[in-house]
Coordinates of N, CA and C in Angstrom, one line a residue:
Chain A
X1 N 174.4 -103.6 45.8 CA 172.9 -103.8 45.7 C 172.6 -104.1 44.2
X2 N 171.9 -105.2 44.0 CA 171.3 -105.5 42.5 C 170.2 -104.4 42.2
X3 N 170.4 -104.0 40.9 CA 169.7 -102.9 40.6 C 167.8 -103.2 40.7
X4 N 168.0 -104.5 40.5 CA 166.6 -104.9 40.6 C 166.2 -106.1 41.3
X5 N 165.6 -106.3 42.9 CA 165.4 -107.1 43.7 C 164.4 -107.6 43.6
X6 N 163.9 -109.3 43.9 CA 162.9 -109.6 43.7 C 162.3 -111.1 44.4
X7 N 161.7 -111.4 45.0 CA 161.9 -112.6 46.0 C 161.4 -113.3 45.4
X8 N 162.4 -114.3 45.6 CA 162.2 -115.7 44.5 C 160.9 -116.4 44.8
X9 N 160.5 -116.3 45.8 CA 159.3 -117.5 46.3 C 159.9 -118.5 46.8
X10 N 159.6 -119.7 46.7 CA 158.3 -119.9 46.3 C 157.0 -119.3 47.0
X11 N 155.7 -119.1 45.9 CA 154.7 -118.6 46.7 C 153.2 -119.7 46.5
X12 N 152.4 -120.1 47.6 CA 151.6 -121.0 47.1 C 150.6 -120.4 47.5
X13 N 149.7 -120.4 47.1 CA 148.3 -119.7 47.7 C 147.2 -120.6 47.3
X14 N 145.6 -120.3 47.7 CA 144.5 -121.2 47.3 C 144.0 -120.1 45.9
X15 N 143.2 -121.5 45.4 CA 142.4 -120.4 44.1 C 141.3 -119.3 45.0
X16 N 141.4 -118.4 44.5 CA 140.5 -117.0 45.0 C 141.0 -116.3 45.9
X17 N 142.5 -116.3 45.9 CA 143.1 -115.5 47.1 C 143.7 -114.1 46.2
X18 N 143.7 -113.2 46.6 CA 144.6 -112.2 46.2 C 146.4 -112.2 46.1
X19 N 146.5 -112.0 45.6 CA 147.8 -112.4 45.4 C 149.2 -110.8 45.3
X20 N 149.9 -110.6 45.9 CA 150.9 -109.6 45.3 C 152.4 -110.2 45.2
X21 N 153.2 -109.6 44.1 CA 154.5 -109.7 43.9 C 155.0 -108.6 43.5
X22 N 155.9 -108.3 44.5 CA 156.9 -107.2 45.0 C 158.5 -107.1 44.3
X23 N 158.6 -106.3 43.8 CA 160.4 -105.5 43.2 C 160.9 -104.5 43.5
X24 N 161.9 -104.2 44.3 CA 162.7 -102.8 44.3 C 163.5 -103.2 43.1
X25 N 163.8 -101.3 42.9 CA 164.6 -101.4 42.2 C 165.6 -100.0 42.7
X26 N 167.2 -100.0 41.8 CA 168.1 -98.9 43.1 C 167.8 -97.8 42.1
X27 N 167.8 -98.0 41.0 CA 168.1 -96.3 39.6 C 166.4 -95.8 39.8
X28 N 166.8 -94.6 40.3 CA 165.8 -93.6 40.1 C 165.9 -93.1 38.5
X29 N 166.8 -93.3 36.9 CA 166.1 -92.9 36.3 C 165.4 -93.8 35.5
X30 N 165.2 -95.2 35.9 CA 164.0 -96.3 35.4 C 163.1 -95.6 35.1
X31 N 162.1 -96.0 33.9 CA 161.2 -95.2 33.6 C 160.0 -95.7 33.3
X32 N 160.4 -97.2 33.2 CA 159.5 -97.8 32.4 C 159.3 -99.4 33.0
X33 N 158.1 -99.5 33.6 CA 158.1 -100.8 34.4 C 157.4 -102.3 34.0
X34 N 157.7 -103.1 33.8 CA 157.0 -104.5 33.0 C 156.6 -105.7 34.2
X35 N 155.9 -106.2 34.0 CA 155.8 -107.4 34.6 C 155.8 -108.6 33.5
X36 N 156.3 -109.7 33.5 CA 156.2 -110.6 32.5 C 155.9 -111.9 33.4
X37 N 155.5 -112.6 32.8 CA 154.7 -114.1 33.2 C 155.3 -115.0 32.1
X38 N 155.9 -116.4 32.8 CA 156.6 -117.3 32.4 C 155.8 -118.4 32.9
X39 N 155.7 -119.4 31.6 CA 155.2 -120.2 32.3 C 156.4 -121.5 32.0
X40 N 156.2 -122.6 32.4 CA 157.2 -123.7 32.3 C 157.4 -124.0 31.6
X41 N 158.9 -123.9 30.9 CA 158.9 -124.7 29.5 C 159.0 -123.6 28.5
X42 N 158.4 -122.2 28.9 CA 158.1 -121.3 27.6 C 159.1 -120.1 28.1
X43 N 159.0 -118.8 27.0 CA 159.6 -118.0 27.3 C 158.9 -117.3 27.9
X44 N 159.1 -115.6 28.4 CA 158.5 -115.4 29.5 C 157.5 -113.8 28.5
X45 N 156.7 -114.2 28.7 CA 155.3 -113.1 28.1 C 155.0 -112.0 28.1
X46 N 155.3 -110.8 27.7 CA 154.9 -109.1 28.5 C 153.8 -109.5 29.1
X47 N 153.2 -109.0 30.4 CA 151.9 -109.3 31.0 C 151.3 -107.7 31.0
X48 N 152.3 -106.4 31.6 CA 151.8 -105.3 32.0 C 152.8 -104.5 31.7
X49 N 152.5 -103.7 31.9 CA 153.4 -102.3 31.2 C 152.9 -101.1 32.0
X50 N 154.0 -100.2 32.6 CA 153.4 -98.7 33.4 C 154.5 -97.9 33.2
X51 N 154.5 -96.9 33.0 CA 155.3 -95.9 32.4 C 155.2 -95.0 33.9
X52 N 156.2 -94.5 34.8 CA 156.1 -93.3 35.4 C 155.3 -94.3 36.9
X53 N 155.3 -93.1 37.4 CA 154.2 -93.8 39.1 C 153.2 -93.9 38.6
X54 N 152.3 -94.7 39.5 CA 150.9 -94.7 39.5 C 150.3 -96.5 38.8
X55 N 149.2 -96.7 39.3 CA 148.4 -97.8 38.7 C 148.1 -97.9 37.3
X56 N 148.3 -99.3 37.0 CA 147.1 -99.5 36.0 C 146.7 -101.1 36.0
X57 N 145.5 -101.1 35.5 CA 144.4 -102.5 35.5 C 143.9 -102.9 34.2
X58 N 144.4 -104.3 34.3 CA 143.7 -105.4 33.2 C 142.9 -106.3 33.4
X59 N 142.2 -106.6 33.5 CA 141.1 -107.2 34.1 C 141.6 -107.8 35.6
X60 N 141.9 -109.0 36.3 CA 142.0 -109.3 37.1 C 143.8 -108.6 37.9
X61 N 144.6 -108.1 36.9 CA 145.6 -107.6 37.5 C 145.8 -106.0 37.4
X62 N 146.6 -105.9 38.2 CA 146.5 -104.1 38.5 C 148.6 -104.6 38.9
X63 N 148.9 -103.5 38.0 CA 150.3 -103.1 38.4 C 150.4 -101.6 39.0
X64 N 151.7 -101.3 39.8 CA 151.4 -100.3 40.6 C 153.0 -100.0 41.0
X65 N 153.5 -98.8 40.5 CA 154.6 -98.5 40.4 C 154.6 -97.3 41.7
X66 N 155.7 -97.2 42.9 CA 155.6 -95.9 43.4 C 157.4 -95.5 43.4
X67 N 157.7 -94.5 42.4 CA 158.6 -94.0 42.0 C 159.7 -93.7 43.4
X68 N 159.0 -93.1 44.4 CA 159.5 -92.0 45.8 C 160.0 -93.4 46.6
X69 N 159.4 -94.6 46.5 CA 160.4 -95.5 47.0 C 160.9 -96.5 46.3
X70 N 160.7 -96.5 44.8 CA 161.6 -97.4 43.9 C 160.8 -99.1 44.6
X71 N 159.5 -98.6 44.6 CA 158.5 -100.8 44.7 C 157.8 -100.6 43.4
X72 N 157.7 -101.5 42.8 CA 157.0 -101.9 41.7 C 156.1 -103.4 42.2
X73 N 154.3 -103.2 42.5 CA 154.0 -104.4 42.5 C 152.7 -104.9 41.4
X74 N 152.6 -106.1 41.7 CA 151.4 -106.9 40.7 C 150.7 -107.3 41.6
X75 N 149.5 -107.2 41.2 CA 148.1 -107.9 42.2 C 147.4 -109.0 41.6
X76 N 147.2 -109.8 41.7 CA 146.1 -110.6 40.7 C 145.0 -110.6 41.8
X77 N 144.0 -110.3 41.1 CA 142.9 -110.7 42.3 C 141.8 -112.0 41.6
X78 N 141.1 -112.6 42.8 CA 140.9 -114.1 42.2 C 141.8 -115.0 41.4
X79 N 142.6 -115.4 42.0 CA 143.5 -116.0 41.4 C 142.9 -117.3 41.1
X80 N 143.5 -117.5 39.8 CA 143.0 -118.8 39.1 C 144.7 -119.9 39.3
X81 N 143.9 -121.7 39.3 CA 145.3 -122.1 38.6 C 146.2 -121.8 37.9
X82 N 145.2 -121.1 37.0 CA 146.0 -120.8 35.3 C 147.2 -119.6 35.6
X83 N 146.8 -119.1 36.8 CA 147.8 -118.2 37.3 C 149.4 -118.5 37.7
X84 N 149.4 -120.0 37.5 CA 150.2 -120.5 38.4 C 152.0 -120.6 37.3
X85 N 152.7 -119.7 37.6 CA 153.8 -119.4 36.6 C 154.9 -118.6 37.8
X86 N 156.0 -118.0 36.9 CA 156.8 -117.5 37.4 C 156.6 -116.0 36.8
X87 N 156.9 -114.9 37.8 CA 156.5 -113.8 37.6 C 157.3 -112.9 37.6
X88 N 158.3 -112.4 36.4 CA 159.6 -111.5 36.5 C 159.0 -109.8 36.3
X89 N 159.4 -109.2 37.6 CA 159.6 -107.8 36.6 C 160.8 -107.4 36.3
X90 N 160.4 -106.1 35.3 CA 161.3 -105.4 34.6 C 161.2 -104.0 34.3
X91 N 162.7 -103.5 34.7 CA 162.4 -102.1 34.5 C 163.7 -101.5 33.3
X92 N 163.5 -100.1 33.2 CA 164.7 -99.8 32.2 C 164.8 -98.5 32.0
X93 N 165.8 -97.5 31.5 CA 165.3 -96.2 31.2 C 165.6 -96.1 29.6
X94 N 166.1 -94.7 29.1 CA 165.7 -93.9 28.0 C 166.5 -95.2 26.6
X95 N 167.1 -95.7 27.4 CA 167.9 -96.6 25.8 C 167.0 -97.8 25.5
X96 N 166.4 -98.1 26.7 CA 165.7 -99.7 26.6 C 165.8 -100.9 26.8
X97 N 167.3 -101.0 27.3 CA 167.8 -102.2 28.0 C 167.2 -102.4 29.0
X98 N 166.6 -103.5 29.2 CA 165.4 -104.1 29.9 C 166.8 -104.7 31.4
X99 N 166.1 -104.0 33.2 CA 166.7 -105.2 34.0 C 165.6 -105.5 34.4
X100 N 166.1 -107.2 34.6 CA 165.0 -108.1 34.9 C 165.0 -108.3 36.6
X101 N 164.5 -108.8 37.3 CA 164.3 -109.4 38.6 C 164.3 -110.9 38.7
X102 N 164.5 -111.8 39.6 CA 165.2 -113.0 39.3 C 163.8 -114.0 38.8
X103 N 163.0 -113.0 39.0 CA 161.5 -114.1 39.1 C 161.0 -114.3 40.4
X104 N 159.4 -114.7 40.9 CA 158.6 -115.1 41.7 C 157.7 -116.3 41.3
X105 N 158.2 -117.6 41.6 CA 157.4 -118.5 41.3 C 156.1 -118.8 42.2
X106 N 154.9 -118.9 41.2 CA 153.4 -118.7 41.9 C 153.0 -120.1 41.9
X107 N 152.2 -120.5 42.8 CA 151.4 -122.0 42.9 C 149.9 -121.7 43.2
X108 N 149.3 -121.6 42.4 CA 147.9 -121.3 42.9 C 147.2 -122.9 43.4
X109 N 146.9 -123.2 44.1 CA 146.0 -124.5 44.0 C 144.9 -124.2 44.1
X110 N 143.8 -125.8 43.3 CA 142.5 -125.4 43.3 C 141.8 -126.1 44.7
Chain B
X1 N 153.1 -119.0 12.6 CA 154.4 -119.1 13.1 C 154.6 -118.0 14.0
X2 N 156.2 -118.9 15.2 CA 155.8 -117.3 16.2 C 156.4 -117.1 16.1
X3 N 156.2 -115.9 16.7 CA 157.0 -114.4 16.0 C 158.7 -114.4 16.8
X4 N 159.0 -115.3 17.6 CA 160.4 -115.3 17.7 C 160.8 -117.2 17.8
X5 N 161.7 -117.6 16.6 CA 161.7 -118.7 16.5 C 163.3 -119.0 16.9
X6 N 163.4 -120.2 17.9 CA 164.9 -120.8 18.3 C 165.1 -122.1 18.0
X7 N 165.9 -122.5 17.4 CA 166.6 -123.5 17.1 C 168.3 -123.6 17.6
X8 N 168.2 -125.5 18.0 CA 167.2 -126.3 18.4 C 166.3 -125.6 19.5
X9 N 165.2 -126.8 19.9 CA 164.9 -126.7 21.4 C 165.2 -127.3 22.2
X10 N 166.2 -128.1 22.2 CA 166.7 -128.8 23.3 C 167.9 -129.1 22.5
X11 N 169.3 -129.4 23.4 CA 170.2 -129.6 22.3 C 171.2 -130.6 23.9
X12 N 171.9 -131.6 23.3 CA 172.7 -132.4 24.3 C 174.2 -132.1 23.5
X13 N 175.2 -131.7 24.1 CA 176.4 -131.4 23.2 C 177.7 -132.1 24.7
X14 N 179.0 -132.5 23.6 CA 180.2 -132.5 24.6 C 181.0 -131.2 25.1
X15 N 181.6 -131.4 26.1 CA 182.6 -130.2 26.4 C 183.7 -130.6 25.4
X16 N 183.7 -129.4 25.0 CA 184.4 -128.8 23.8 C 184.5 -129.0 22.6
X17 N 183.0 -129.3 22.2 CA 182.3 -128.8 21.2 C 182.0 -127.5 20.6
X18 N 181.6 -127.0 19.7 CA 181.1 -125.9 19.4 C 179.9 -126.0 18.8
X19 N 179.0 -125.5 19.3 CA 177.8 -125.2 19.2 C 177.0 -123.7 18.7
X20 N 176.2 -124.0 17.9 CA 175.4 -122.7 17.7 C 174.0 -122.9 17.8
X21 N 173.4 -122.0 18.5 CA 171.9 -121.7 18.5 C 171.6 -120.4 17.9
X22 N 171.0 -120.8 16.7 CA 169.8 -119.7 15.9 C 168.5 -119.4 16.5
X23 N 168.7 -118.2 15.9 CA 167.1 -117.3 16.4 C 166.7 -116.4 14.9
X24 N 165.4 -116.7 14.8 CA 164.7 -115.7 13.9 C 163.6 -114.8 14.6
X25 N 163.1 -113.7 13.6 CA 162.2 -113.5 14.8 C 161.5 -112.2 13.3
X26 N 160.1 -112.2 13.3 CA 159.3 -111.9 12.3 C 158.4 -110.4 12.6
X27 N 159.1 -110.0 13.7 CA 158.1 -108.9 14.4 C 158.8 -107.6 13.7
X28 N 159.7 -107.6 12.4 CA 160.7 -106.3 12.1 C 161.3 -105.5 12.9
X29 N 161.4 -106.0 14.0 CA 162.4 -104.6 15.1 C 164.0 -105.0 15.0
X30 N 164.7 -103.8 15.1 CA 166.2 -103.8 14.8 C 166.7 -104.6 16.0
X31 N 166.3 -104.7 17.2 CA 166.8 -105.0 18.5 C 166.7 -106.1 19.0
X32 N 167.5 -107.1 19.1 CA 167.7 -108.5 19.4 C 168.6 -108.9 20.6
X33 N 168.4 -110.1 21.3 CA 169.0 -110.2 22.3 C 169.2 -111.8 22.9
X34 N 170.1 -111.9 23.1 CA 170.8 -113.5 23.8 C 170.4 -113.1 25.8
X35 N 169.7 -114.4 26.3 CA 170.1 -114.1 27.9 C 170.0 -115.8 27.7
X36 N 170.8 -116.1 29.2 CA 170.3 -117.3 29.9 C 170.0 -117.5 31.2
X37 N 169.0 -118.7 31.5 CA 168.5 -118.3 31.9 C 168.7 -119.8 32.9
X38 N 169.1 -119.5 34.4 CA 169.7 -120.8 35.4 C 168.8 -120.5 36.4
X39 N 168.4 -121.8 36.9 CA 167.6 -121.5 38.5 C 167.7 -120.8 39.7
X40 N 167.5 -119.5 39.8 CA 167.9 -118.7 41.0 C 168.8 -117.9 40.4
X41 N 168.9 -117.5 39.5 CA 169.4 -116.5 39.2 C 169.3 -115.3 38.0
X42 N 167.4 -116.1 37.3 CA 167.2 -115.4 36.6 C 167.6 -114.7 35.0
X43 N 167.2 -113.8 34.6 CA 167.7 -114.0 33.1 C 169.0 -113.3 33.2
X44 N 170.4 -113.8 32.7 CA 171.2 -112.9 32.4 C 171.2 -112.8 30.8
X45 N 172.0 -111.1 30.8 CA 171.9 -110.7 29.1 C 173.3 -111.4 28.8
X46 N 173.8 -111.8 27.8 CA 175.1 -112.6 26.9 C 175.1 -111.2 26.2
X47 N 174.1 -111.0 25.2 CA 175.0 -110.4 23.9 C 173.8 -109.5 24.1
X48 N 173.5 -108.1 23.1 CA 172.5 -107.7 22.5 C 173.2 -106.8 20.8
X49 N 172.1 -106.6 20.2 CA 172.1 -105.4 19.4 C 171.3 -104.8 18.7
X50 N 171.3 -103.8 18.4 CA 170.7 -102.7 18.2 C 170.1 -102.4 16.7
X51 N 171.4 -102.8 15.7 CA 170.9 -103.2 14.5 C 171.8 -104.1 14.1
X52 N 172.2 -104.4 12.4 CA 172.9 -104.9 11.7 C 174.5 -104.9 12.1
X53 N 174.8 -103.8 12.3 CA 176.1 -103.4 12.5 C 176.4 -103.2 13.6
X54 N 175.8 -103.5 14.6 CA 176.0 -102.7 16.5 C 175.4 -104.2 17.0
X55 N 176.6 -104.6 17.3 CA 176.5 -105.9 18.9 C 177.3 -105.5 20.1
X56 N 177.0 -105.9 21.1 CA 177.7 -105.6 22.3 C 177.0 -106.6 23.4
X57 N 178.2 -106.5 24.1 CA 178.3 -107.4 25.1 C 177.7 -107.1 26.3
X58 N 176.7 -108.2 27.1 CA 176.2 -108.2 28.2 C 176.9 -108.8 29.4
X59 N 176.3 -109.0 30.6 CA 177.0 -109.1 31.8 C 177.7 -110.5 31.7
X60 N 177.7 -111.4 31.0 CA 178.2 -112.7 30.8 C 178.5 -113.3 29.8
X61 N 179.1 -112.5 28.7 CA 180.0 -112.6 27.3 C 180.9 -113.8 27.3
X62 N 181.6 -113.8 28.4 CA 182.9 -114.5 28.0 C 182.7 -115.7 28.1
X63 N 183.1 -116.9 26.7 CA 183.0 -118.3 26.3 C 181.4 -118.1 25.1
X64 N 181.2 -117.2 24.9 CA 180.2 -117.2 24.0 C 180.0 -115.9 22.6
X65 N 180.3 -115.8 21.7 CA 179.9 -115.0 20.7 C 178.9 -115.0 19.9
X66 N 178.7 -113.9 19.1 CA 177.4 -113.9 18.4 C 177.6 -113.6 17.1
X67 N 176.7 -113.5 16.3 CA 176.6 -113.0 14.6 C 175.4 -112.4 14.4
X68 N 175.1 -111.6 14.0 CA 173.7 -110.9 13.0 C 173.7 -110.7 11.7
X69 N 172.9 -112.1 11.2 CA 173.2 -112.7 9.8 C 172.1 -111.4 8.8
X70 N 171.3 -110.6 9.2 CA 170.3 -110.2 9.5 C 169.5 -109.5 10.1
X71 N 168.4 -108.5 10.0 CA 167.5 -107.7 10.5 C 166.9 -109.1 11.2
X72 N 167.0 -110.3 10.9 CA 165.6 -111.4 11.3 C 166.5 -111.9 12.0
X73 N 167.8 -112.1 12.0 CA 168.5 -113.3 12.6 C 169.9 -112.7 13.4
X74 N 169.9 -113.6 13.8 CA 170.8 -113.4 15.5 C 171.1 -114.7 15.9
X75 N 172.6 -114.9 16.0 CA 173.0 -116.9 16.1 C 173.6 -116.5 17.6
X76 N 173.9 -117.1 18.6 CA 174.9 -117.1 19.2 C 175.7 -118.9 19.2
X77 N 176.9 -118.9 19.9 CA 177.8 -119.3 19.5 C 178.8 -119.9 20.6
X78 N 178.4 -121.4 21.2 CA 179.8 -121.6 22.2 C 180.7 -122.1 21.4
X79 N 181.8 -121.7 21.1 CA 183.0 -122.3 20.6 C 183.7 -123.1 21.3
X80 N 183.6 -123.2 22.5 CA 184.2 -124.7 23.2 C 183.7 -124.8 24.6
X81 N 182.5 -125.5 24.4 CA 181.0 -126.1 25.5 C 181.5 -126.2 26.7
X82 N 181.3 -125.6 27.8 CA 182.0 -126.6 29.2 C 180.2 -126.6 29.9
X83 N 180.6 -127.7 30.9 CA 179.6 -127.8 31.9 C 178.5 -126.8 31.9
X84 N 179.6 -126.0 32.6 CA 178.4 -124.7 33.5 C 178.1 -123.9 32.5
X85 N 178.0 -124.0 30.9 CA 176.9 -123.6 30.0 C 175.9 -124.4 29.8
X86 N 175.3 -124.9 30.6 CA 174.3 -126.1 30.6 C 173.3 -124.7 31.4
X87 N 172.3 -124.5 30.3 CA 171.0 -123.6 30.9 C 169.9 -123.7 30.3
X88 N 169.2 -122.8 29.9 CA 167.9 -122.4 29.5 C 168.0 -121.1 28.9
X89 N 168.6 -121.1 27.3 CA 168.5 -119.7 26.7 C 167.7 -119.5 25.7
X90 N 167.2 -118.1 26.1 CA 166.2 -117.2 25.0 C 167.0 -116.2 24.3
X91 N 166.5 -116.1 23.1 CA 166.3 -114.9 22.2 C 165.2 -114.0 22.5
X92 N 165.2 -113.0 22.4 CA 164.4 -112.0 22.5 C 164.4 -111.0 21.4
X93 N 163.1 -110.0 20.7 CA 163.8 -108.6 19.8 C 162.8 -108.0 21.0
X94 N 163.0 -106.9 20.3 CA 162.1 -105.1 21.0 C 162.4 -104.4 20.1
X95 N 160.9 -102.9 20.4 CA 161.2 -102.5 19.5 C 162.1 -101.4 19.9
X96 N 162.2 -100.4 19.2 CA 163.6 -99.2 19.8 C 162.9 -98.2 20.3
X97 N 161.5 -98.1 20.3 CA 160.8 -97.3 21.1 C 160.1 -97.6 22.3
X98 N 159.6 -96.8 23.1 CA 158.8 -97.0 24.4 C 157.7 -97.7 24.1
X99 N 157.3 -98.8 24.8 CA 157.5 -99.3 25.8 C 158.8 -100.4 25.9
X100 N 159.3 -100.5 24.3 CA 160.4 -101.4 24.4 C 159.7 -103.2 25.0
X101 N 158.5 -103.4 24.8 CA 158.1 -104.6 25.2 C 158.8 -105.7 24.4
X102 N 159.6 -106.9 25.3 CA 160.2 -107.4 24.4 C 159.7 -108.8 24.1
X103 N 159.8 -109.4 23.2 CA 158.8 -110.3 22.7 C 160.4 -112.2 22.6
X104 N 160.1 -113.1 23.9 CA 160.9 -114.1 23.8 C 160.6 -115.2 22.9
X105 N 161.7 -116.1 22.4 CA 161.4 -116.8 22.0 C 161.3 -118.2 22.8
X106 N 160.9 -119.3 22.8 CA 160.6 -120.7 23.8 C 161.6 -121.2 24.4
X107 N 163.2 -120.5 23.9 CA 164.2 -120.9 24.5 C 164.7 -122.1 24.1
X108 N 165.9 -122.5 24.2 CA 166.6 -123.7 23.7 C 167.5 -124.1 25.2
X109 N 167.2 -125.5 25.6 CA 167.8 -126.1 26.7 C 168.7 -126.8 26.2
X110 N 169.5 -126.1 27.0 CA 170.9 -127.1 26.0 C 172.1 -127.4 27.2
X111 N 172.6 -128.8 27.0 CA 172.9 -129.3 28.2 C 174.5 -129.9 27.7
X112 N 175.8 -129.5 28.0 CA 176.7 -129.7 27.9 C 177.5 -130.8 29.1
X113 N 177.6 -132.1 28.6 CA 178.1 -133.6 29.5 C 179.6 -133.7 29.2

């Protein structure tokens, strides 16, 4: 099992749809969970950051870690075009070595 | 300027060339890092380190080395190009504490014919 699972997509949705993207991961002592946004052509961006279980929200996104089954997901709600990228997470524990997930490529159309 | 720079960005080379791609990067963290990056399979790590003195090898080392000329700089290194190093590689640093958010650079596509 890869330590960190993540469905490639593709995913296409309409603009204003809610959107989630899903990662297991196997190490219970991960500790620290990322979501990063890539867009084409560029490198791939910190988007979110959660430490431990539980939510958190930046304006239109909410990441949401639940430890007891090792899912890590992202929500965009109202999705815009501009949303339209590839969406890796990432987890890691106490040294920092970041694992990644293979990516989720998003198509929002308007 | 941004804060993690790669050279080149695009690079066309022969099999069995030797090639280097440089990275700088302006954000002062000790921690630097080589991945590439192929379709469907996401970022793999090559090299990382820690500081000046400390490199070590990631899950796909072999045909490629590195150097840390520098706190700023980080080269890696094909010494003889084949094919299937034809990808999409980033540099990255972070810092050495939590959250460890790591900051890429735009990557260099580099295509070995």
């Amino acid at each position: 099992q890869k330590e960190v699972e993540q469905d490639p997509g593709p995913l296409s949705v309409p603009e204003g749809a809610i959107v989630s993207l899903n990662c297991t991961y196997s190490n219970s002592a991960f500790q620290y969970f990322m979501w990063y946004r890539q867009y084409s052509r560029k490198g791939p961006e910190l988007l979110m950051y959660t430490y431990s279980s539980g939510n958190k929200e930046d304006g239109r996104f909410t990441a949401q870690v639940d430890k007891s089954s090792k899912y890590i997901s992202l929500f965009i709600r109202d999705s815009q075009p501009s949303d339209s990228a590839t969406y890796l997470c990432a987890t890691g524990g106490s040294q920092g070595n970041l694992i990644f997930g293979k990516g989720t490529k998003l198509s929002v159309k308007p | 300027d941004a804060d993690v720079t790669q050279t080149p960005r695009n690079r066309i080379t022969k099999t069995g060339k030797r090639i280097m791609l440089e990275c700088s990067q302006t954000k002062g963290h000790d921690r630097m890092y080589w991945y590439r990056q192929d379709p469907g399979l996401g970022l793999q790590l090559i090299y990382y380190s820690f500081d000046v003195k400390d490199i070590n090898k990631g899950e796909i080392s072999d045909g490629y080395s590195v150097s840390r000329q520098a706190q700023a700089k980080f080269s890696l290194s094909l010494e003889s190009a084949i094919p299937n190093q034809t990808a999409l590689y980033f540099c990255a640093t972070s810092d050495a504490r939590p959250p460890y958010g790591y900051t890429f650079g735009s990557g260099t596509r580099l295509t070995v014919v």
